[in-house]
Amino acid sequence: MSEAGLPPSWEVRHSNSKNLPYYFNSTTKESHWEPPSGTDTEKLKAYMATHHSASAIRPNTTVPTREGKIRAAHLLVKHKDSRKPSSWREAKITRTKEEATSTLLGHEARIRSGETSLGDLAITESDCSSARKRGDLGFFGRGDMQKEFEEAAFALKPGEVSHVIGTASGVHLIERYVIITLR
């Protein structure tokens, strides 16, 4: 087992095109976005938080205006009925939707109390590969995301964090970023 908690011959690599880590088997030349079977998820979680998180990303970034688009981050907790019940954190997700919602409500309470931020939690607790970027999904417009997610994200004021939102992917907390436009 490697330092990252991966089975023999597996390693974490970085995709230049997607700017995200992925898993590569140097023997079989297979590559996957999700961790391979037999991964020690606790070791992987710690390794990814240390070596592949984007702690330097700041949500209130100065960027050119992108007409009709918003920028947001999210924290996703998948459950066994999610459309793809696996993630970089767990090869097979077995929690119920109710358990995922309960977990997310705990995260929401910590965020709202000021104890932590959505971005800080996303690094280790989100089941989305965007966890490496503090949950940052970049800019997106209408029609780019699942309907429930899009409606919630566009309804938020810049700087706001949503309550729990359910989609086919799982349950989410969404933070709409404040964007400072260049003139």
mmCIF file of C-alpha atoms in Angstrom, residues 12-112:
data_model
loop_
_atom_site.group_PDB
_atom_site.id
_atom_site.type_symbol
_atom_site.label_atom_id
_atom_site.label_comp_id
_atom_site.label_asym_id
_atom_site.label_seq_id
_atom_site.Cartn_x
_atom_site.Cartn_y
_atom_site.Cartn_z
ATOM 1 C CA VAL A 12 -1.988 9.801 -8.184
ATOM 2 C CA ARG A 13 -1.260 11.877 -11.287
ATOM 3 C CA HIS A 14 -2.433 15.314 -12.386
ATOM 4 C CA SER A 15 -4.493 15.952 -15.536
ATOM 5 C CA ASN A 16 -3.261 19.045 -17.358
ATOM 6 C CA SER A 17 -6.435 19.311 -19.426
ATOM 7 C CA LYS A 18 -8.855 19.103 -16.467
ATOM 8 C CA ASN A 19 -6.449 20.478 -13.838
ATOM 9 C CA LEU A 20 -7.463 17.654 -11.481
ATOM 10 C CA PRO A 21 -5.755 14.618 -9.968
ATOM 11 C CA TYR A 22 -6.575 11.144 -11.286
ATOM 12 C CA TYR A 23 -5.493 7.564 -10.519
ATOM 13 C CA PHE A 24 -3.057 5.737 -12.798
ATOM 14 C CA ASN A 25 -1.879 2.116 -12.765
ATOM 15 C CA SER A 26 1.705 2.038 -14.028
ATOM 16 C CA THR A 27 1.501 -1.708 -14.783
ATOM 17 C CA THR A 28 -1.785 -1.908 -16.719
ATOM 18 C CA LYS A 29 -1.762 1.747 -17.927
ATOM 19 C CA GLU A 30 -5.365 2.134 -16.720
ATOM 20 C CA SER A 31 -6.514 5.522 -15.527
ATOM 21 C CA HIS A 32 -9.602 6.468 -13.509
ATOM 22 C CA TRP A 33 -11.108 9.578 -11.943
ATOM 23 C CA GLU A 34 -12.305 7.462 -9.002
ATOM 24 C CA PRO A 35 -9.940 5.549 -6.684
ATOM 25 C CA PRO A 36 -9.296 1.895 -7.536
ATOM 26 C CA SER A 37 -10.812 -0.962 -5.574
ATOM 27 C CA GLY A 38 -8.792 -1.797 -2.464
ATOM 28 C CA THR A 39 -7.908 1.824 -1.655
ATOM 29 C CA ASP A 40 -7.510 2.800 2.004
ATOM 30 C CA THR A 41 -9.903 5.762 1.852
ATOM 31 C CA GLU A 42 -8.738 7.346 5.123
ATOM 32 C CA LYS A 43 -5.096 7.373 3.972
ATOM 33 C CA LEU A 44 -6.152 8.690 0.563
ATOM 34 C CA LYS A 45 -8.246 11.438 2.141
ATOM 35 C CA ALA A 46 -5.289 12.634 4.236
ATOM 36 C CA TYR A 47 -2.884 12.362 1.289
ATOM 37 C CA MET A 48 -5.160 14.322 -1.058
ATOM 38 C CA ALA A 49 -5.756 17.053 1.534
ATOM 39 C CA THR A 50 -1.993 17.465 1.943
ATOM 40 C CA HIS A 51 -0.770 17.050 -1.637
ATOM 41 C CA HIS A 52 -3.639 17.819 -4.012
ATOM 42 C CA SER A 53 -5.848 20.466 -2.437
ATOM 43 C CA ALA A 54 -6.041 23.939 -3.892
ATOM 44 C CA SER A 55 -5.693 25.915 -0.686
ATOM 45 C CA ALA A 56 -4.365 28.863 -2.668
ATOM 46 C CA ILE A 57 -7.638 29.271 -4.584
ATOM 47 C CA ARG A 58 -9.514 32.282 -3.289
ATOM 48 C CA PRO A 59 -13.227 32.449 -4.031
ATOM 49 C CA ASN A 60 -13.433 36.255 -4.219
ATOM 50 C CA THR A 61 -11.189 36.474 -7.240
ATOM 51 C CA THR A 62 -10.846 39.416 -9.595
ATOM 52 C CA VAL A 63 -11.783 38.142 -13.061
ATOM 53 C CA PRO A 64 -13.207 39.490 -16.280
ATOM 54 C CA THR A 65 -17.016 39.437 -16.441
ATOM 55 C CA ARG A 66 -18.512 36.333 -18.039
ATOM 56 C CA GLU A 67 -21.920 37.323 -19.370
ATOM 57 C CA GLY A 68 -24.806 35.300 -17.916
ATOM 58 C CA LYS A 69 -22.554 33.017 -15.884
ATOM 59 C CA ILE A 70 -21.946 32.650 -12.186
ATOM 60 C CA ARG A 71 -19.142 31.031 -10.248
ATOM 61 C CA ALA A 72 -19.851 28.680 -7.374
ATOM 62 C CA ALA A 73 -18.410 25.955 -5.207
ATOM 63 C CA HIS A 74 -20.160 23.006 -3.641
ATOM 64 C CA LEU A 75 -19.761 20.235 -1.122
ATOM 65 C CA LEU A 76 -21.320 16.985 -2.371
ATOM 66 C CA VAL A 77 -22.214 14.007 -0.182
ATOM 67 C CA LYS A 78 -23.225 10.994 -2.261
ATOM 68 C CA HIS A 79 -25.451 8.151 -1.097
ATOM 69 C CA LYS A 80 -26.136 4.607 -2.281
ATOM 70 C CA ASP A 81 -28.922 5.813 -4.593
ATOM 71 C CA SER A 82 -26.785 8.521 -6.236
ATOM 72 C CA ARG A 83 -26.405 8.137 -9.976
ATOM 73 C CA LYS A 84 -22.760 7.093 -9.448
ATOM 74 C CA PRO A 85 -22.356 5.826 -5.859
ATOM 75 C CA SER A 86 -18.549 6.040 -5.704
ATOM 76 C CA SER A 87 -16.045 8.841 -5.279
ATOM 77 C CA TRP A 88 -12.383 9.627 -4.703
ATOM 78 C CA ARG A 89 -13.119 9.148 -0.992
ATOM 79 C CA GLU A 90 -14.983 5.819 -1.187
ATOM 80 C CA ALA A 91 -14.938 3.183 -3.916
ATOM 81 C CA LYS A 92 -18.454 2.024 -2.972
ATOM 82 C CA ILE A 93 -20.801 4.365 -1.139
ATOM 83 C CA THR A 94 -23.317 2.568 1.063
ATOM 84 C CA ARG A 95 -24.816 5.391 3.164
ATOM 85 C CA THR A 96 -28.514 6.171 2.788
ATOM 86 C CA LYS A 97 -29.848 9.469 1.487
ATOM 87 C CA GLU A 98 -30.969 10.257 5.040
ATOM 88 C CA GLU A 99 -27.453 9.614 6.400
ATOM 89 C CA ALA A 100 -25.923 11.788 3.644
ATOM 90 C CA THR A 101 -28.392 14.580 4.433
ATOM 91 C CA SER A 102 -27.639 14.324 8.155
ATOM 92 C CA THR A 103 -23.886 14.568 7.439
ATOM 93 C CA LEU A 104 -24.433 17.592 5.218
ATOM 94 C CA LEU A 105 -26.648 19.296 7.826
ATOM 95 C CA GLY A 106 -23.746 18.919 10.299
ATOM 96 C CA HIS A 107 -21.395 20.547 7.767
ATOM 97 C CA GLU A 108 -23.915 23.327 7.151
ATOM 98 C CA ALA A 109 -24.124 24.075 10.894
ATOM 99 C CA ARG A 110 -20.314 24.334 11.133
ATOM 100 C CA ILE A 111 -20.212 26.698 8.129
ATOM 101 C CA ARG A 112 -23.037 28.922 9.397
#
